[in-house]
Short mmCIF file of C-alpha atoms in Angstrom, two decimals:
data_model
loop_
_atom_site.label_atom_id
_atom_site.label_comp_id
_atom_site.label_asym_id
_atom_site.label_seq_id
_atom_site.Cartn_x
_atom_site.Cartn_y
_atom_site.Cartn_z
CA UNK I 1 18.94 -0.75 -27.35
CA UNK I 2 19.70 0.59 -23.93
CA UNK I 3 16.69 2.87 -24.10
CA UNK I 4 14.46 -0.11 -24.77
CA UNK I 5 15.75 -1.84 -21.68
CA UNK I 6 14.92 1.15 -19.53
CA UNK I 7 11.27 1.40 -20.46
CA UNK I 8 9.78 -0.67 -23.24
CA UNK I 9 6.46 1.12 -23.17
CA UNK I 10 7.39 4.49 -21.80
CA UNK I 11 5.31 7.22 -23.38
CA UNK I 12 6.28 10.23 -21.31
CA UNK I 13 4.89 11.15 -17.90
CA UNK I 14 1.19 10.35 -17.47
CA UNK I 15 -1.12 13.29 -18.01
CA UNK I 16 -4.17 12.23 -16.01
CA UNK I 17 -5.25 14.28 -13.00
CA UNK I 18 -3.57 13.12 -9.82
CA UNK I 19 -5.20 11.09 -7.09
CA UNK I 20 -8.47 10.22 -8.75
CA UNK I 21 -10.81 8.06 -6.73
CA UNK I 22 -10.76 5.20 -9.19
CA UNK I 23 -7.56 3.25 -9.66
CA UNK I 24 -6.99 3.22 -13.41
CA UNK I 25 -4.38 0.48 -13.79
CA UNK I 26 -5.24 -3.15 -14.45
CA UNK I 27 -1.61 -4.19 -14.19
CA UNK I 28 1.52 -3.19 -12.35
CA UNK I 29 4.31 -3.64 -14.87
CA UNK I 30 6.62 -0.84 -13.79
CA UNK I 31 6.53 2.32 -11.72
CA UNK I 32 6.98 4.51 -14.81
CA UNK I 33 3.26 4.29 -15.57
CA UNK I 34 2.32 5.62 -12.12
CA UNK I 35 2.04 9.31 -11.49
CA UNK I 36 2.99 10.83 -8.17
CA UNK I 37 -0.53 10.81 -6.74
CA UNK I 38 -0.89 7.15 -7.59
CA UNK I 39 2.38 6.21 -5.94
CA UNK I 40 1.19 8.09 -2.87
CA UNK I 41 -2.11 6.20 -3.05
CA UNK I 42 -0.21 2.90 -2.94
CA UNK I 43 1.82 4.10 0.05
CA UNK I 44 -1.31 5.29 1.85
CA UNK I 45 -3.07 1.98 1.22
CA UNK I 46 0.02 0.10 2.39
CA UNK I 47 -0.08 2.04 5.63
CA UNK I 48 -3.62 0.80 6.25
CA UNK I 49 -2.41 -2.71 5.39
CA UNK I 50 0.33 -2.45 8.01
CA UNK I 51 -2.38 -1.88 10.56
CA UNK I 52 -4.15 -5.01 9.32
CA UNK I 53 -0.91 -6.95 9.76
CA UNK I 54 -0.63 -5.77 13.36
CA UNK I 55 -4.01 -7.27 14.31
CA UNK I 56 -4.29 -10.41 16.42
CA UNK I 57 -6.04 -12.04 13.45
CA UNK I 58 -4.24 -10.70 10.40
CA UNK I 59 -6.72 -11.94 7.85
CA UNK I 60 -9.46 -10.11 5.99
CA UNK I 61 -12.00 -11.23 3.40
CA UNK I 62 -11.22 -8.36 0.99
CA UNK I 63 -10.07 -10.65 -1.83
CA UNK I 64 -12.19 -13.64 -0.98
CA UNK I 65 -12.83 -15.76 -4.05
CA UNK I 66 -9.92 -14.19 -5.94
CA UNK I 67 -7.29 -16.58 -7.30
CA UNK I 68 -3.73 -15.32 -7.32
CA UNK I 69 -1.01 -17.22 -9.14
CA UNK I 70 2.67 -16.80 -8.38
CA UNK I 71 4.59 -17.69 -11.54
CA UNK I 72 8.30 -17.61 -10.81
CA UNK I 73 10.92 -18.39 -13.44
CA UNK I 74 13.75 -17.22 -11.19
CA UNK I 75 14.82 -17.99 -7.67
CA UNK I 76 13.27 -15.78 -5.02
CA UNK I 77 12.63 -16.02 -1.31
CA UNK I 78 11.30 -12.76 -0.02
CA UNK I 79 9.37 -11.53 -3.03
CA UNK I 80 7.57 -14.77 -3.58
CA UNK I 81 6.83 -15.46 0.08
CA UNK I 82 5.72 -11.89 0.48
CA UNK I 83 3.29 -12.03 -2.45
CA UNK I 84 1.93 -15.36 -1.24
CA UNK I 85 1.34 -14.08 2.27
CA UNK I 86 -0.10 -10.78 0.97
CA UNK I 87 -2.69 -12.70 -1.01
CA UNK I 88 -3.54 -14.93 1.93
CA UNK I 89 -3.90 -12.10 4.44
CA UNK I 90 -6.43 -10.52 2.08
CA UNK I 91 -8.35 -13.79 1.81
CA UNK I 92 -7.34 -14.75 -1.74
CA UNK I 93 -6.45 -18.26 -2.82
CA UNK I 94 -2.81 -18.39 -3.82
CA UNK I 95 -1.24 -21.00 -6.05
CA UNK I 96 2.47 -21.21 -6.74
CA UNK I 97 3.98 -22.29 -10.03
CA UNK I 98 7.73 -22.36 -10.42
CA UNK I 99 9.60 -23.09 -13.59
CA UNK I 100 11.25 -26.15 -12.06
CA UNK I 101 8.78 -28.97 -11.52
CA UNK I 102 6.14 -27.61 -13.89
CA UNK I 103 5.36 -28.10 -17.56
CA UNK I 104 7.95 -25.41 -18.25
CA UNK I 105 10.54 -28.16 -17.81
CA UNK I 106 8.77 -30.10 -20.52
CA UNK I 107 9.33 -27.25 -22.93
CA UNK I 108 6.05 -25.38 -22.64
CA UNK I 109 6.34 -21.78 -23.84
CA UNK I 110 5.70 -18.84 -21.54
CA UNK I 111 2.58 -17.84 -23.42
CA UNK I 112 1.12 -21.35 -23.27
CA UNK I 113 1.87 -21.68 -19.56
CA UNK I 114 0.21 -18.36 -18.86
CA UNK I 115 -2.83 -19.22 -20.96
CA UNK I 116 -3.20 -22.43 -18.99
CA UNK I 117 -3.00 -20.53 -15.72
CA UNK I 118 -5.60 -18.06 -16.95
CA UNK I 119 -7.79 -20.93 -18.08
CA UNK I 120 -7.92 -22.41 -14.58
CA UNK I 121 -9.26 -19.06 -13.41
CA UNK I 122 -6.35 -17.02 -12.06
CA UNK I 123 -7.54 -13.45 -11.53
CA UNK I 124 -4.04 -12.18 -10.84
CA UNK I 125 -0.78 -13.49 -12.29
CA UNK I 126 2.39 -12.43 -10.51
CA UNK I 127 5.40 -13.12 -12.65
CA UNK I 128 9.13 -13.11 -12.23
CA UNK I 129 11.05 -13.85 -15.39
CA UNK I 130 14.67 -13.53 -16.54
CA UNK I 131 13.61 -11.85 -19.79
CA UNK I 132 13.03 -8.10 -19.64
CA UNK I 133 9.54 -7.33 -20.85
CA UNK I 134 8.01 -10.77 -20.21
CA UNK I 135 5.22 -9.33 -18.00
CA UNK I 136 4.23 -6.95 -20.82
CA UNK I 137 3.84 -9.88 -23.18
CA UNK I 138 1.66 -11.67 -20.64
CA UNK I 139 -0.49 -8.61 -19.99
CA UNK I 140 -1.26 -8.58 -23.72
CA UNK I 141 -1.98 -12.29 -23.80
CA UNK I 142 -4.48 -12.86 -20.98
CA UNK I 143 -7.30 -10.98 -19.30
CA UNK I 144 -6.00 -11.43 -15.75
CA UNK I 145 -4.28 -8.69 -13.78
CA UNK I 146 -0.50 -8.95 -14.16
CA UNK I 147 2.02 -7.91 -11.55
CA UNK I 148 5.69 -7.74 -12.43
CA UNK I 149 7.72 -9.31 -9.63
CA UNK I 150 11.00 -8.63 -11.44
CA UNK I 151 11.76 -9.03 -15.14
CA UNK I 152 15.34 -9.41 -16.32
CA UNK I 153 17.22 -6.15 -16.04
CA UNK I 154 14.13 -4.06 -16.53
CA UNK I 155 11.90 -3.47 -13.52
CA UNK I 156 10.93 -4.56 -10.03
CA UNK I 157 8.10 -2.19 -9.19
CA UNK I 158 6.99 -3.54 -5.81
CA UNK I 159 10.57 -3.33 -4.56
CA UNK I 160 10.76 0.33 -5.57
CA UNK I 161 7.39 1.05 -3.96
CA UNK I 162 8.45 -0.54 -0.69
CA UNK I 163 11.71 1.42 -0.75
CA UNK I 164 9.68 4.58 -1.27
CA UNK I 165 7.47 3.49 1.64
CA UNK I 166 10.49 3.16 3.94
CA UNK I 167 11.79 6.58 2.93
CA UNK I 168 8.34 8.09 3.35
CA UNK I 169 8.25 6.60 6.85
CA UNK I 170 11.59 8.14 7.68
CA UNK I 171 11.17 11.58 6.13
CA UNK I 172 7.56 12.24 5.19
CA UNK I 173 7.57 13.94 1.81
CA UNK I 174 10.69 13.20 -0.20
CA UNK I 175 10.99 16.54 -1.98
CA UNK I 176 14.61 17.62 -1.97
CA UNK I 177 15.81 14.50 -0.12
CA UNK I 178 18.92 12.94 -1.60
CA UNK I 179 19.16 9.19 -2.04
CA UNK I 180 22.41 7.50 -3.03
CA UNK I 181 22.12 4.13 -4.77
CA UNK I 182 25.34 2.11 -4.95
CA UNK I 183 25.85 -0.92 -7.14
CA UNK I 184 25.57 -2.29 -10.63
CA UNK I 185 23.35 0.40 -12.13
CA UNK I 186 23.49 -1.02 -15.62
CA UNK I 187 21.94 -4.37 -14.82
CA UNK I 188 19.80 -3.66 -11.77
CA UNK I 189 16.02 -3.72 -12.14
CA UNK I 190 15.72 -2.53 -8.55
CA UNK I 191 17.73 0.59 -9.36
CA UNK I 192 15.70 1.29 -12.49
CA UNK I 193 12.33 1.08 -10.79
CA UNK I 194 13.64 3.08 -7.85
CA UNK I 195 14.74 5.83 -10.21
CA UNK I 196 11.18 6.25 -11.42
CA UNK I 197 9.59 6.03 -7.98
CA UNK I 198 11.97 8.28 -6.10
CA UNK I 199 12.33 11.03 -8.69
CA UNK I 200 8.58 11.14 -9.15
CA UNK I 201 8.20 11.63 -5.41
CA UNK I 202 10.56 14.59 -5.63
CA UNK I 203 13.77 13.02 -4.34
CA UNK I 204 17.19 13.56 -5.90
CA UNK I 205 19.00 10.37 -6.77
CA UNK I 206 22.73 9.89 -7.10
CA UNK I 207 23.81 6.67 -8.80
CA UNK I 208 27.19 5.38 -7.73
CA UNK I 209 29.09 2.58 -9.45
CA UNK I 210 32.39 1.81 -11.11
CA UNK I 211 32.42 3.76 -14.36
CA UNK I 212 31.65 0.80 -16.69
CA UNK I 213 28.46 0.12 -14.73
CA UNK I 214 27.28 3.70 -14.58
CA UNK I 215 24.64 4.87 -17.09
CA UNK I 216 26.05 8.39 -17.21
CA UNK I 217 23.65 9.39 -19.98
CA UNK I 218 20.79 9.16 -17.44
CA UNK I 219 22.10 12.18 -15.60
CA UNK I 220 21.10 15.59 -16.76
CA UNK I 221 23.69 18.27 -17.40
CA UNK I 222 27.45 18.05 -17.67
CA UNK I 223 27.45 16.43 -21.07
CA UNK I 224 27.66 18.25 -24.34
CA UNK I 225 24.49 16.71 -25.73
CA UNK I 226 21.95 15.59 -23.22
CA UNK I 227 20.45 12.17 -23.76
CA UNK I 228 16.73 12.40 -24.60
CA UNK I 229 15.88 10.10 -21.71
CA UNK I 230 18.05 11.92 -19.17
CA UNK I 231 16.08 12.36 -15.95
CA UNK I 232 15.89 15.49 -13.89
CA UNK I 233 17.16 15.11 -10.33
CA UNK I 234 19.51 12.27 -11.26
CA UNK I 235 23.27 12.48 -11.03
CA UNK I 236 26.02 9.92 -11.45
CA UNK I 237 29.28 9.55 -9.61
CA UNK I 238 31.93 6.84 -9.57
CA UNK I 239 33.30 8.04 -6.23
CA UNK I 240 31.19 6.83 -3.29
CA UNK I 241 33.20 8.75 -0.70
CA UNK I 242 32.31 11.97 -2.48
CA UNK I 243 28.70 11.13 -3.33
CA UNK I 244 27.67 9.92 0.12
CA UNK I 245 28.44 13.20 1.90
CA UNK I 246 25.22 14.57 3.41
CA UNK I 247 22.94 11.97 1.79
CA UNK I 248 19.57 11.32 3.46
CA UNK I 249 19.49 7.67 2.46
CA UNK I 250 21.92 5.14 1.06
CA UNK I 251 20.85 2.01 -0.75
CA UNK I 252 23.32 -0.74 -1.58
CA UNK I 253 22.46 -3.20 -4.33
CA UNK I 254 23.51 -6.80 -4.45
CA UNK I 255 26.59 -7.40 -6.53
CA UNK I 256 25.84 -10.25 -8.87
CA UNK I 257 28.85 -12.51 -8.92
CA UNK I 258 28.27 -13.51 -12.52
CA UNK I 259 29.12 -9.94 -13.52
CA UNK I 260 32.58 -10.23 -12.05
CA UNK I 261 33.43 -12.95 -14.51
CA UNK I 262 32.32 -10.69 -17.35
CA UNK I 263 35.16 -8.25 -16.62
CA UNK I 264 32.69 -5.44 -15.96
CA UNK I 265 33.55 -5.53 -12.30
CA UNK I 266 36.85 -5.85 -10.51
CA UNK I 267 37.24 -8.56 -7.91
CA UNK I 268 34.91 -8.65 -4.90
CA UNK I 269 37.73 -7.36 -2.73
CA UNK I 270 38.45 -4.47 -5.05
CA UNK I 271 34.76 -3.58 -5.27
CA UNK I 272 34.42 -3.76 -1.49
CA UNK I 273 37.41 -1.48 -1.01
CA UNK I 274 35.85 1.32 -3.06
CA UNK I 275 32.10 0.76 -2.83
CA UNK I 276 31.24 -1.18 0.32
CA UNK I 277 28.90 0.60 2.71
CA UNK I 278 31.13 0.71 5.76
CA UNK I 279 30.40 2.41 9.07
CA UNK I 280 33.05 4.96 8.18
CA UNK I 281 31.38 5.84 4.89
CA UNK I 282 27.85 5.90 6.33
CA UNK I 283 29.13 8.35 8.96
CA UNK I 284 29.73 10.83 6.13
CA UNK I 285 26.04 10.79 5.21
CA UNK I 286 23.55 12.93 7.11
CA UNK I 287 23.23 11.94 10.80
CA UNK I 288 19.60 10.87 10.24
CA UNK I 289 20.46 8.87 7.11
CA UNK I 290 18.88 5.47 6.65
CA UNK I 291 20.58 2.45 5.07
CA UNK I 292 18.72 0.09 2.75
CA UNK I 293 19.38 -3.05 0.73
CA UNK I 294 16.85 -4.99 -1.35
CA UNK I 295 18.38 -8.31 -0.35
CA UNK I 296 19.72 -10.90 -0.52
CA UNK I 297 22.89 -9.32 0.85
CA UNK I 298 26.49 -10.27 0.30
CA UNK I 299 27.67 -9.09 3.67
CA UNK I 300 31.28 -8.04 3.48
CA UNK I 301 31.03 -7.22 -0.24
CA UNK I 302 28.56 -4.41 -0.93
CA UNK I 303 27.67 -3.82 2.72
CA UNK I 304 29.54 -4.36 5.97
CA UNK I 305 27.79 -6.55 8.54
CA UNK I 306 27.90 -3.86 11.20
CA UNK I 307 26.08 -1.48 8.84
CA UNK I 308 23.57 -4.08 7.66
CA UNK I 309 22.56 -4.76 11.25
CA UNK I 310 23.29 -1.30 12.64
CA UNK I 311 21.00 1.35 14.07
CA UNK I 312 20.56 3.14 10.75
CA UNK I 313 19.65 -0.01 8.85
CA UNK I 314 16.07 -0.34 7.61
CA UNK I 315 16.74 -3.65 5.89
CA UNK I 316 14.44 -5.70 8.10
CA UNK I 317 11.77 -3.01 7.91
CA UNK I 318 12.02 -3.30 4.13
CA UNK I 319 10.90 -6.91 4.30
CA UNK I 320 7.81 -6.17 6.39
CA UNK I 321 7.03 -3.08 4.30
CA UNK I 322 7.20 -5.35 1.26
CA UNK I 323 4.30 -7.38 2.57
CA UNK I 324 2.15 -4.29 3.16
CA UNK I 325 3.03 -2.86 -0.26
CA UNK I 326 2.16 -6.10 -2.03
CA UNK I 327 -1.17 -6.27 -0.19
CA UNK I 328 -1.86 -2.70 -1.27
CA UNK I 329 -1.00 -3.44 -4.90
CA UNK I 330 -3.14 -6.59 -4.98
CA UNK I 331 -6.02 -4.75 -3.38
CA UNK I 332 -5.85 -1.71 -5.67
CA UNK I 333 -5.52 -3.73 -8.86
CA UNK I 334 -8.36 -6.11 -8.05
CA UNK I 335 -10.72 -3.88 -6.08
CA UNK I 336 -9.73 -0.38 -7.09
CA UNK I 337 -10.68 -0.65 -10.75
CA UNK I 338 -14.38 -0.17 -11.31
CA UNK T 1 -26.88 17.78 17.26
CA UNK T 2 -25.15 18.54 20.56
CA UNK T 3 -28.38 17.90 22.47
CA UNK T 4 -28.97 14.63 20.67
CA UNK T 5 -25.44 13.42 21.36
CA UNK T 6 -25.73 14.40 25.02
CA UNK T 7 -28.94 12.36 25.30
CA UNK T 8 -27.23 9.34 23.74
CA UNK T 9 -24.32 9.79 26.15
CA UNK T 10 -26.76 9.76 29.10
CA UNK T 11 -28.40 6.59 27.79
CA UNK T 12 -25.03 4.88 27.42
CA UNK T 13 -24.03 5.88 30.96
CA UNK T 14 -27.41 4.68 32.31
CA UNK T 15 -26.96 1.28 30.74
CA UNK T 16 -23.25 1.01 31.54
CA UNK T 17 -22.49 2.82 34.79
CA UNK T 18 -18.87 2.99 35.99
CA UNK T 19 -16.72 1.03 36.37
CA UNK T 20 -17.77 -0.94 33.28
CA UNK T 21 -14.93 -1.01 30.73
CA UNK T 22 -16.47 1.02 27.94
CA UNK T 23 -14.92 1.62 24.49
CA UNK T 24 -16.44 3.77 21.76
CA UNK T 25 -15.55 2.74 18.23
CA UNK T 26 -16.32 5.26 15.51
CA UNK T 27 -16.87 3.97 12.01
CA UNK T 28 -14.76 5.66 9.34
CA UNK T 29 -15.24 8.37 8.47
CA UNK T 30 -17.98 10.35 10.22
CA UNK T 31 -18.50 7.92 13.06
CA UNK T 32 -15.01 8.73 14.32
CA UNK T 33 -15.59 12.35 15.39
CA UNK T 34 -19.02 11.32 16.71
CA UNK T 35 -17.39 8.71 18.95
CA UNK T 36 -14.90 11.30 20.16
CA UNK T 37 -17.70 13.74 20.99
CA UNK T 38 -19.64 11.03 22.84
CA UNK T 39 -16.53 10.15 24.83
CA UNK T 40 -16.19 13.79 25.92
CA UNK T 41 -19.88 13.94 26.83
CA UNK T 42 -19.61 10.81 28.95
CA UNK T 43 -16.58 12.25 30.68
CA UNK T 44 -18.63 15.40 31.40
CA UNK T 45 -21.38 13.26 32.94
CA UNK T 46 -19.51 10.87 35.20
CA UNK T 47 -15.83 11.79 34.90
CA UNK T 48 -14.87 8.55 33.18
CA UNK T 49 -12.23 8.86 30.52
CA UNK T 50 -13.55 6.70 27.71
CA UNK T 51 -11.30 5.41 24.96
CA UNK T 52 -12.51 6.36 21.48
CA UNK T 53 -11.18 4.39 18.54
CA UNK T 54 -11.80 4.15 14.84
CA UNK T 55 -12.72 1.19 12.72
CA UNK T 56 -12.59 0.93 8.94
CA UNK T 57 -14.76 -1.76 7.44
CA UNK T 58 -13.73 -1.40 3.81
CA UNK T 59 -11.83 -4.70 3.65
CA UNK T 60 -14.92 -6.51 4.95
CA UNK T 61 -17.66 -5.07 2.79
CA UNK T 62 -19.81 -7.51 0.82
CA UNK T 63 -20.08 -4.97 -2.01
CA UNK T 64 -16.31 -4.44 -2.29
CA UNK T 65 -16.28 -5.85 -5.80
CA UNK T 66 -18.95 -3.41 -6.94
CA UNK T 67 -17.57 -0.18 -5.55
CA UNK T 68 -15.11 1.88 -7.48
CA UNK T 69 -13.65 3.97 -4.69
CA UNK T 70 -11.60 1.47 -2.78
CA UNK T 71 -9.97 3.71 -0.22
CA UNK T 72 -8.90 2.18 3.04
CA UNK T 73 -8.73 4.33 6.12
CA UNK T 74 -6.82 3.53 9.29
CA UNK T 75 -8.37 1.59 12.16
CA UNK T 76 -7.31 2.54 15.68
CA UNK T 77 -8.14 0.08 18.39
CA UNK T 78 -7.53 1.46 21.87
CA UNK T 79 -5.86 -1.36 23.74
CA UNK T 80 -7.18 -4.85 24.30
CA UNK T 81 -10.89 -5.16 23.60
CA UNK T 82 -11.33 -8.63 25.12
CA UNK T 83 -14.17 -8.52 27.64
CA UNK T 84 -14.98 -4.85 27.15
CA UNK T 85 -18.28 -3.18 26.27
CA UNK T 86 -17.99 -1.71 22.80
CA UNK T 87 -20.36 0.86 21.39
CA UNK T 88 -20.04 1.16 17.63
CA UNK T 89 -20.81 4.70 16.50
CA UNK T 90 -21.91 5.74 13.03
CA UNK T 91 -23.67 8.70 11.48
CA UNK T 92 -26.43 7.03 9.43
CA UNK T 93 -27.93 3.55 9.82
CA UNK T 94 -29.42 2.39 6.52
CA UNK T 95 -29.22 -1.16 5.14
CA UNK T 96 -27.10 -2.42 8.03
CA UNK T 97 -24.51 -3.85 5.68
CA UNK T 98 -21.68 -1.60 6.76
CA UNK T 99 -22.44 -2.43 10.40
CA UNK T 100 -22.24 -6.13 9.51
CA UNK T 101 -18.83 -5.50 7.94
CA UNK T 102 -17.67 -3.49 10.96
CA UNK T 103 -18.72 -6.32 13.30
CA UNK T 104 -16.60 -8.74 11.29
CA UNK T 105 -13.66 -6.35 11.41
CA UNK T 106 -14.07 -5.78 15.15
CA UNK T 107 -14.22 -9.46 15.99
CA UNK T 108 -10.82 -9.94 14.34
CA UNK T 109 -9.35 -7.81 17.14
CA UNK T 110 -10.63 -9.86 20.05
CA UNK T 111 -13.73 -10.98 21.89
CA UNK T 112 -15.65 -8.07 23.39
CA UNK T 113 -18.21 -8.88 26.12
CA UNK T 114 -20.91 -6.83 24.37
CA UNK T 115 -21.13 -4.83 21.16
CA UNK T 116 -23.83 -2.16 20.92
CA UNK T 117 -24.66 0.33 18.22
CA UNK T 118 -25.23 4.08 18.45
CA UNK T 119 -26.28 6.09 15.39
CA UNK T 120 -27.11 9.72 14.85
CA UNK T 121 -29.77 8.99 12.21
CA UNK T 122 -31.76 5.82 11.60
CA UNK T 123 -33.27 6.10 8.14
CA UNK T 124 -34.78 2.62 7.94
CA UNK T 125 -34.69 0.13 5.02
CA UNK T 126 -32.69 -2.54 6.79
CA UNK T 127 -31.54 -5.51 4.72
CA UNK T 128 -30.03 -7.43 7.64
CA UNK T 129 -31.28 -8.25 11.14
CA UNK T 130 -29.47 -5.32 12.74
CA UNK T 131 -30.89 -2.60 14.99
CA UNK T 132 -29.40 0.32 16.88
CA UNK T 133 -29.31 0.44 20.69
CA UNK T 134 -29.07 4.23 20.75
CA UNK T 135 -30.69 6.38 18.07
CA UNK T 136 -30.34 10.15 17.79
CA UNK T 137 -33.25 10.59 15.43
CA UNK T 138 -35.44 8.36 13.31
CA UNK T 139 -35.77 9.81 9.84
CA UNK T 140 -38.40 8.31 7.54
CA UNK T 141 -36.97 8.11 4.03
CA UNK T 142 -37.55 6.40 0.73
CA UNK T 143 -34.90 3.97 -0.32
CA UNK T 144 -33.53 6.19 -3.10
CA UNK T 145 -33.20 9.29 -0.94
CA UNK T 146 -29.78 10.53 0.05
CA UNK T 147 -29.14 11.38 3.71
CA UNK T 148 -26.00 13.42 4.32
CA UNK T 149 -24.55 14.14 7.73
CA UNK T 150 -21.91 16.82 7.89
CA UNK T 151 -19.66 17.28 10.91
CA UNK T 152 -17.47 20.21 11.84
CA UNK T 153 -14.38 17.99 12.17
CA UNK T 154 -14.72 16.64 8.63
CA UNK T 155 -16.88 19.09 6.72
CA UNK T 156 -16.50 22.33 8.65
CA UNK T 157 -20.16 22.43 9.67
CA UNK T 158 -22.66 20.35 11.69
CA UNK T 159 -25.89 19.49 9.89
CA UNK T 160 -28.06 16.75 8.45
CA UNK T 161 -29.66 17.03 5.02
CA UNK T 162 -32.18 14.85 3.25
CA UNK T 163 -31.87 14.95 -0.53
CA UNK T 164 -34.98 13.28 -1.96
CA UNK T 165 -34.59 10.93 -4.89
CA UNK T 166 -35.77 12.43 -8.18
CA UNK T 167 -39.42 11.44 -8.74
CA UNK T 168 -40.13 8.70 -11.21
CA UNK T 169 -36.68 7.14 -11.08
CA UNK T 170 -36.11 3.65 -9.74
CA UNK T 171 -35.06 3.96 -6.13
CA UNK T 172 -32.77 1.11 -5.30
CA UNK T 173 -30.57 3.22 -3.04
CA UNK T 174 -27.26 1.83 -1.98
CA UNK T 175 -27.93 -1.71 -3.10
#
């Protein structure tokens, strides 16, 4: 069951030649379907988009006449605003549908809602849904491009791509760089998608969490029988003070309060004591280390305020990178496929 | 090619003597090194240091939906272009559509006083009311022919080649 959550449609690493001129994906459902050259293509395109965003008139006609629909079944500020703005900067028409205030409240099923949206002419459907795998269902149902903006505990590909973009900015190639991700590894779609993106770009990833929230089977080596889905370059540790030493980047994940009630997590104070990114802990990482957080933050729980707003923090840069990444993804999906 | 570029540089200087604020904008990809070479030539003529930038028109193309290689290259705009004289530089002028797209892109950066166009090769077959102010060489072609400019900075060698369209095939060129 756990393996299904990780990657519903994972069929091994893609075999197609890297960096082909034509973009071969109609949808972006997770990062696991992208090979290294394709991830780099997204980052390269996002860099050009950043230049567009810096112009006095940040608006281009690249997606003129394209209708983009934001379909959000979960609360979201930055992802949704960022997709909406990305579409508008590229000249697309963007409509927003949220579960509250739409026919969803009247009991319409996901498939029916999506068919309706496709019927009014949406070329791209961007979906966030609490059920893992919902975007895959939609991609099979309609002819529009589908972008996964976060599905349950499964994937959040644009977040992982923007994190990769930030790291690429800081270090160039990521080969041999070590990234520590701290938080609820078992339930985090951000962590999952980041695992795919970062390891494919050559980084080593250390997952840090209290033992019940640590998918130890993901790490290779150390165990008697390796799990078939164990990833190279991934290690697990329940001791942040040990894992953070010499790291090139540290990413804290939001602690979801509902998990604390489920007895998987100790109290917020107990979690903070052992796993909060404090200035003292960050000082043990490499001197050039960057600090990241996908937001929204619980300052004082998983990250100290002084770290969140400190010199090593790239958290604000993550938000603006998110816009460029989402423009790049929209552009490649709609215009890159011949 | 060096002689042709030097002649264009002289023409630009003649029309825009110092101290006119001149900016050369190369069109991605091969217009960019051409703009840089022209800037050096102009500096050799009158000592002016001319800014050379790069402009990518791929987000503005009217055939974006029909092209399969959507690769966006960086644009570099040297400073504020409001009120300046801009010379767009490209290798081959053909239908004029990519110039149209570049003009749209450029105008999103500001309001230049004048925009002119310099091309190494004018091969004819315009589809829009666009003409070049400075032309290196007029090259009569058929619509289906393929004109390739290679530059040392990009291709390792400077040359221009005309690859004729195969006889008997429809020649609708880049349309």
